[in-house]
XYZ file of C-alpha atoms in Angstrom:
403
model
C 3.908 -23.034 -22.323
C 1.746 -24.072 -19.384
C 0.238 -21.230 -17.373
C -0.867 -20.620 -13.842
C -4.417 -21.482 -14.892
C -3.220 -25.016 -15.706
C -1.525 -25.171 -12.333
C -4.555 -24.016 -10.356
C -6.826 -26.354 -12.285
C -4.593 -29.315 -11.472
C -4.781 -28.463 -7.775
C -2.201 -26.526 -5.828
C -3.602 -26.477 -2.298
C -0.870 -27.130 0.271
C 1.918 -27.058 -2.333
C 4.919 -24.785 -1.986
C 4.975 -22.546 -5.042
C 8.101 -20.541 -5.875
C 7.155 -17.363 -7.764
C 10.048 -15.697 -9.566
C 8.807 -12.116 -9.779
C 10.437 -8.884 -10.928
C 10.199 -6.608 -7.937
C 13.110 -4.424 -9.000
C 11.432 -1.173 -8.026
C 13.068 2.238 -7.606
C 13.756 3.225 -4.024
C 14.503 6.517 -2.288
C 16.082 5.133 0.861
C 13.448 2.609 1.944
C 10.566 4.400 0.223
C 9.251 2.862 -3.026
C 8.838 5.573 -5.643
C 7.081 3.434 -8.259
C 5.265 0.231 -7.287
C 4.218 -0.706 -10.824
C 6.141 -3.942 -10.910
C 4.708 -5.074 -7.578
C 1.196 -4.377 -8.769
C 1.915 -6.241 -11.990
C 2.655 -9.557 -10.201
C -0.046 -9.205 -7.554
C -2.741 -11.000 -9.598
C -0.602 -14.125 -9.905
C 0.188 -14.171 -6.193
C -3.451 -13.517 -5.265
C -4.626 -16.387 -7.463
C -2.216 -18.813 -5.819
C -3.247 -17.591 -2.357
C -6.923 -18.111 -3.243
C -6.103 -21.631 -4.426
C -4.486 -22.505 -1.087
C -0.840 -22.568 -2.168
C 2.068 -21.769 0.097
C 3.661 -18.959 -1.891
C 7.379 -18.144 -1.839
C 8.159 -14.939 -3.745
C 11.680 -14.192 -4.953
C 13.229 -11.372 -6.936
C 16.321 -9.304 -7.526
C 16.558 -5.585 -6.741
C 19.325 -3.385 -8.055
C 22.870 -4.588 -8.687
C 24.434 -5.815 -5.427
C 27.732 -7.570 -6.002
C 26.786 -11.100 -4.953
C 26.699 -10.293 -1.238
C 24.147 -8.766 1.178
C 23.746 -5.008 0.928
C 21.071 -3.289 3.057
C 20.534 -0.644 0.345
C 19.040 -3.356 -1.897
C 16.908 -5.213 0.647
C 13.487 -6.431 -0.440
C 11.984 -5.692 2.980
C 10.128 -2.543 1.791
C 8.827 -4.518 -1.215
C 7.465 -7.305 1.014
C 5.561 -4.734 3.076
C 4.088 -3.093 -0.012
C 3.131 -6.456 -1.540
C 1.198 -7.260 1.633
C -0.713 -3.978 1.300
C -1.581 -4.673 -2.311
C -2.852 -8.214 -1.805
C -4.522 -7.404 1.496
C -2.646 -10.078 3.395
C 0.278 -10.251 5.816
C 3.497 -11.239 4.052
C 6.378 -12.824 5.906
C 9.929 -11.749 5.103
C 13.061 -13.882 5.207
C 16.319 -12.060 5.808
C 18.228 -14.431 3.523
C 17.450 -16.316 0.311
C 18.286 -19.967 0.935
C 19.582 -19.881 4.528
C 18.033 -20.535 7.911
C 15.657 -17.557 7.770
C 14.274 -18.564 4.378
C 13.881 -22.210 5.415
C 12.094 -21.197 8.595
C 9.795 -18.747 6.778
C 8.793 -21.382 4.237
C 8.307 -24.077 6.910
C 5.980 -21.744 8.829
C 3.674 -21.048 5.880
C 0.123 -22.258 6.162
C -2.006 -22.848 3.069
C -2.773 -19.525 1.383
C 0.086 -17.646 3.048
C 2.975 -15.735 1.431
C 6.653 -15.191 2.228
C 9.182 -13.050 0.408
C 12.816 -14.150 0.527
C 15.676 -11.679 0.436
C 17.280 -10.346 -2.771
C 18.413 -13.198 -5.033
C 21.461 -11.224 -6.093
C 22.833 -11.260 -2.557
C 24.040 -14.731 -3.703
C 26.816 -14.877 -6.276
C 25.345 -18.039 -7.813
C 22.275 -16.168 -9.111
C 24.192 -14.283 -11.818
C 27.217 -16.563 -12.193
C 28.365 -17.218 -15.772
C 29.648 -20.627 -14.700
C 26.907 -23.221 -15.250
C 27.988 -25.334 -12.293
C 27.995 -22.416 -9.817
C 24.648 -21.192 -11.104
C 23.214 -24.710 -10.994
C 24.323 -25.217 -7.411
C 22.394 -22.145 -6.354
C 19.372 -23.335 -8.334
C 19.578 -26.637 -6.441
C 19.372 -24.736 -3.151
C 16.380 -22.704 -4.340
C 14.634 -25.901 -5.528
C 14.631 -27.304 -1.951
C 12.274 -24.509 -0.915
C 9.443 -25.437 -3.297
C 7.406 -28.080 -5.098
C 6.393 -25.974 -8.124
C 7.871 -23.035 -10.041
C 5.923 -20.112 -11.492
C 7.842 -17.671 -13.691
C 6.346 -14.183 -13.635
C 9.367 -11.866 -13.684
C 9.165 -10.720 -17.296
C 11.756 -8.000 -16.730
C 14.360 -10.702 -16.102
C 13.549 -13.331 -18.728
C 16.347 -12.144 -20.996
C 18.883 -13.042 -18.280
C 20.433 -16.499 -17.980
C 20.259 -16.436 -14.199
C 19.776 -19.295 -11.756
C 16.227 -18.369 -10.677
C 15.168 -17.578 -14.228
C 16.817 -20.254 -16.381
C 18.145 -23.090 -14.206
C 15.476 -23.434 -11.535
C 12.528 -24.176 -13.883
C 14.415 -27.268 -15.122
C 14.394 -28.600 -11.564
C 10.673 -28.209 -10.787
C 7.338 -28.483 -12.596
C 7.020 -25.020 -14.152
C 4.341 -22.635 -15.277
C 4.050 -19.072 -16.584
C 2.299 -16.513 -14.391
C -0.336 -14.105 -15.633
C 2.139 -11.297 -16.256
C 4.443 -13.311 -18.468
C 1.505 -14.804 -20.349
C 0.181 -11.291 -21.007
C 3.557 -9.871 -22.012
C 4.234 -12.666 -24.505
C 0.751 -12.292 -25.957
C 1.345 -8.588 -26.496
C 4.754 -9.128 -28.090
C 3.278 -11.640 -30.508
C 0.923 -8.867 -31.639
C 4.027 -6.822 -32.452
C 5.732 -9.590 -34.393
C 3.074 -11.900 -35.881
C 0.244 -10.623 -38.132
C 0.778 -7.021 -37.108
C -2.082 -4.598 -37.857
C -0.844 -1.703 -39.990
C 0.221 1.038 -40.125
C 2.807 -0.196 -37.624
C 4.679 2.689 -35.958
C 7.718 2.278 -33.704
C 8.952 5.143 -31.546
C 12.497 4.767 -30.178
C 14.229 7.105 -27.771
C 16.645 6.972 -24.886
C 20.255 7.980 -24.551
C 22.383 5.672 -26.651
C 21.802 4.606 -30.242
C 24.023 1.559 -29.575
C 21.309 0.220 -27.262
C 18.780 0.245 -30.103
C 20.784 -0.793 -33.179
C 19.758 -4.435 -33.069
C 16.040 -3.641 -32.763
C 16.232 -1.043 -35.530
C 17.944 -3.642 -37.739
C 15.066 -6.086 -37.104
C 12.244 -3.521 -37.397
C 13.450 -2.094 -40.694
C 11.888 -5.168 -42.251
C 8.659 -4.996 -40.231
C 7.631 -1.475 -39.252
C 6.043 1.083 -41.549
C 7.494 4.063 -39.687
C 10.285 4.429 -37.172
C 10.409 7.675 -35.164
C 13.750 8.510 -33.490
C 14.073 10.770 -30.431
C 16.048 11.141 -27.246
C 19.816 11.383 -27.060
C 20.175 8.752 -29.788
C 18.649 11.160 -32.346
C 21.786 13.293 -32.360
C 23.892 10.504 -33.783
C 21.354 10.254 -36.632
C 21.467 14.029 -37.163
C 25.267 14.002 -37.149
C 25.233 11.148 -39.706
C 23.205 13.482 -41.961
C 25.938 16.083 -41.646
C 24.297 18.382 -39.087
C 26.023 20.176 -36.222
C 24.864 18.711 -32.870
C 26.943 20.870 -30.543
C 27.598 19.324 -27.142
C 24.716 16.852 -27.488
C 25.170 13.172 -26.679
C 26.904 11.631 -29.657
C 28.256 8.160 -30.466
C 30.520 8.861 -33.406
C 31.570 5.204 -33.665
C 27.950 4.341 -34.493
C 27.644 6.741 -37.439
C 28.520 4.116 -40.088
C 25.783 1.772 -38.813
C 23.303 4.663 -38.631
C 24.103 5.665 -42.210
C 23.474 2.102 -43.328
C 20.097 2.071 -41.632
C 19.099 5.387 -43.178
C 19.946 3.969 -46.606
C 18.091 0.723 -45.912
C 15.015 2.618 -44.766
C 14.968 4.550 -48.046
C 15.354 1.375 -50.107
C 12.733 -0.638 -48.238
C 10.168 2.154 -48.008
C 10.248 2.442 -44.222
C 9.598 6.025 -43.164
C 12.408 7.066 -40.810
C 11.416 10.234 -38.959
C 13.988 12.438 -37.185
C 13.497 15.625 -35.119
C 13.059 18.881 -36.997
C 13.805 20.984 -33.925
C 15.362 20.522 -30.494
C 15.271 22.049 -27.021
C 18.834 22.921 -26.078
C 20.654 24.250 -22.982
C 24.229 25.146 -21.990
C 24.598 22.091 -19.732
C 22.775 19.048 -18.448
C 20.051 20.150 -15.986
C 19.903 19.611 -12.232
C 17.360 16.800 -11.907
C 17.164 17.024 -8.115
C 16.314 20.694 -7.694
C 14.917 21.159 -11.211
C 16.302 24.680 -11.381
C 15.878 26.621 -14.659
C 18.310 25.342 -17.268
C 18.220 28.309 -19.679
C 16.687 26.289 -22.496
C 15.867 27.535 -26.002
C 14.415 25.855 -29.081
C 16.405 25.691 -32.305
C 16.123 23.943 -35.648
C 17.536 20.392 -35.541
C 20.118 21.325 -38.186
C 21.203 24.484 -36.343
C 22.210 23.419 -32.830
C 24.844 25.869 -31.525
C 28.277 24.412 -30.881
C 28.070 25.374 -27.175
C 24.613 23.897 -26.542
C 23.366 20.357 -25.960
C 20.057 18.949 -27.178
C 17.937 17.656 -24.278
C 14.517 17.120 -25.896
C 12.816 17.122 -29.223
C 11.194 20.504 -29.956
C 7.520 21.429 -30.242
C 7.459 21.138 -34.017
C 8.932 17.646 -33.730
C 6.343 16.755 -31.087
C 3.543 17.743 -33.488
C 5.212 15.887 -36.353
C 5.580 12.715 -34.299
C 1.991 12.926 -33.065
C 0.779 13.129 -36.694
C 2.752 9.972 -37.496
C 1.321 8.086 -34.492
C -2.347 8.979 -34.301
C -3.364 7.131 -37.472
C -1.462 3.954 -36.564
C -3.138 0.612 -36.007
C -0.185 -0.597 -33.891
C 2.318 1.513 -31.920
C 5.349 0.384 -29.912
C 7.226 3.008 -27.883
C 10.519 2.441 -26.075
C 12.595 5.300 -24.724
C 11.774 8.909 -23.764
C 12.185 11.792 -26.187
C 14.242 13.880 -23.773
C 15.256 14.382 -20.168
C 11.644 14.061 -19.008
C 12.612 14.210 -15.325
C 13.108 17.996 -15.760
C 10.044 20.090 -16.690
C 11.929 22.081 -19.376
C 12.700 18.871 -21.291
C 9.553 16.797 -20.736
C 7.290 18.176 -23.484
C 8.546 15.884 -26.260
C 7.876 12.786 -24.161
C 4.489 14.174 -23.177
C 3.621 14.716 -26.843
C 4.447 11.110 -27.711
C 2.545 9.711 -24.709
C -0.509 11.818 -25.563
C -0.330 10.730 -29.217
C -0.446 7.087 -28.090
C -3.539 7.875 -26.063
C -5.112 9.622 -29.062
C -4.391 6.735 -31.385
C -7.299 4.318 -31.989
C -4.768 1.527 -32.511
C -3.137 -0.984 -30.170
C -0.534 0.940 -28.163
C 2.362 -0.608 -26.235
C 4.703 1.245 -23.881
C 7.872 -0.785 -23.820
C 8.802 -0.665 -20.140
C 11.865 0.914 -18.569
C 12.138 4.690 -18.724
C 9.086 4.935 -21.005
C 6.866 3.347 -18.358
C 8.485 5.529 -15.707
C 7.793 8.616 -17.806
C 4.124 7.716 -18.194
C 3.759 7.515 -14.433
C 5.975 10.525 -13.636
C 4.146 12.779 -16.059
C 0.770 11.851 -14.690
C -0.818 9.868 -17.527
C -3.523 7.298 -16.861
C -1.761 3.939 -17.189
C -4.997 2.108 -17.950
C -5.573 4.254 -21.061
C -2.696 2.568 -22.912
C -3.121 -0.771 -24.584
C -0.277 -2.264 -22.556
C 2.603 -1.024 -20.409
C 5.380 -3.572 -20.294
C 7.345 -4.321 -17.150
C 10.477 -5.215 -19.099
C 12.102 -2.758 -21.449
C 15.224 -4.838 -22.132
C 13.262 -8.073 -22.426
C 10.788 -6.477 -24.821
C 13.557 -5.152 -27.050
C 15.389 -8.472 -27.170
C 12.159 -10.280 -28.076
C 11.547 -7.822 -30.918
C 15.158 -8.329 -32.036
C 14.276 -12.011 -32.553
C 16.495 -13.287 -29.770
C 15.746 -16.388 -27.704
C 15.046 -15.248 -24.140
C 16.434 -17.795 -21.620
C 13.583 -17.400 -19.145
C 10.888 -17.969 -21.752
C 12.776 -20.878 -23.273
C 12.969 -22.491 -19.805
C 9.209 -22.163 -19.310
C 8.470 -23.567 -22.772
C 10.714 -26.585 -22.220
């Protein structure tokens, strides 16, 4: 896979460089609530600017239905990108139309333009190869060179991720090169003990990665809503907690495999429960109590791992040489149910090993709960992409860059 360093070394002054970034940031109206993904791609854009390229930045944001939707405009992102790179950034109000063509034509060497949300065009996410390819052809007219740096989208077979690199000379940006390097540390010649912490709401979202990691990890710690399906599989009452009963047979199989292969599978020993799901907007008291994990009342729902579980998990993390964490331990957005996630995050910081926060809600939790991002070994920008890589899947965006 050629990288941006190869591109800059070959000479890029005056060339139009299309950067496929992942600027899918959370918004409250037009206010960006977490600019982590913009900051992650800024080094690639700054390097191209310094080398005299004409930089066209493109991304998706949210899930518009193939047509313009002001709620998902990249205009606030373009403004924030300009602040981060210390340079004025032009903004095109469409992706491949007159505004985009004019913005690109007006670029001088070392200038940057952001085009509007790629998903305002149905061809970006089309399952039909011809429709997707036609949109990629339109995108290709804007540029001379392609740089892929949207790691959070490389597991999608979308026009700007998969089809466009085939139409232009292509290179990996700094972010993708870093992400792939980190993931190789989690899959090739892993330093042990290797501990994986998995949380989040649904066990079905993590079954494939558990299946793969049962042959690679030394310990797998389970938290979040998915833990209650494991507890139910062991015959415990889980009350009104999130439960995927249809996944119990698969969970039982994994519990048995872990025992046979010597993988330590760690489940919560206690849980923080409440009568109902909390109000995340007002964060009003939810009436929480802590109970043993095998004694959750029938009229209560588990919303976090308990303090004893937090201590247990920390003890399983702090001696690790490699730690991968994906998914919060509870409803961290509410203060009554954030302690389990805090305990895991702190344990990663206390570990002398290589620690990786696997993007998505885990990365959001680190920032929301006030942890120093730079203290972790790596915080990924792509939770779904990271998981699929660890599952052993071929990621279309990476395959396109390697071709």
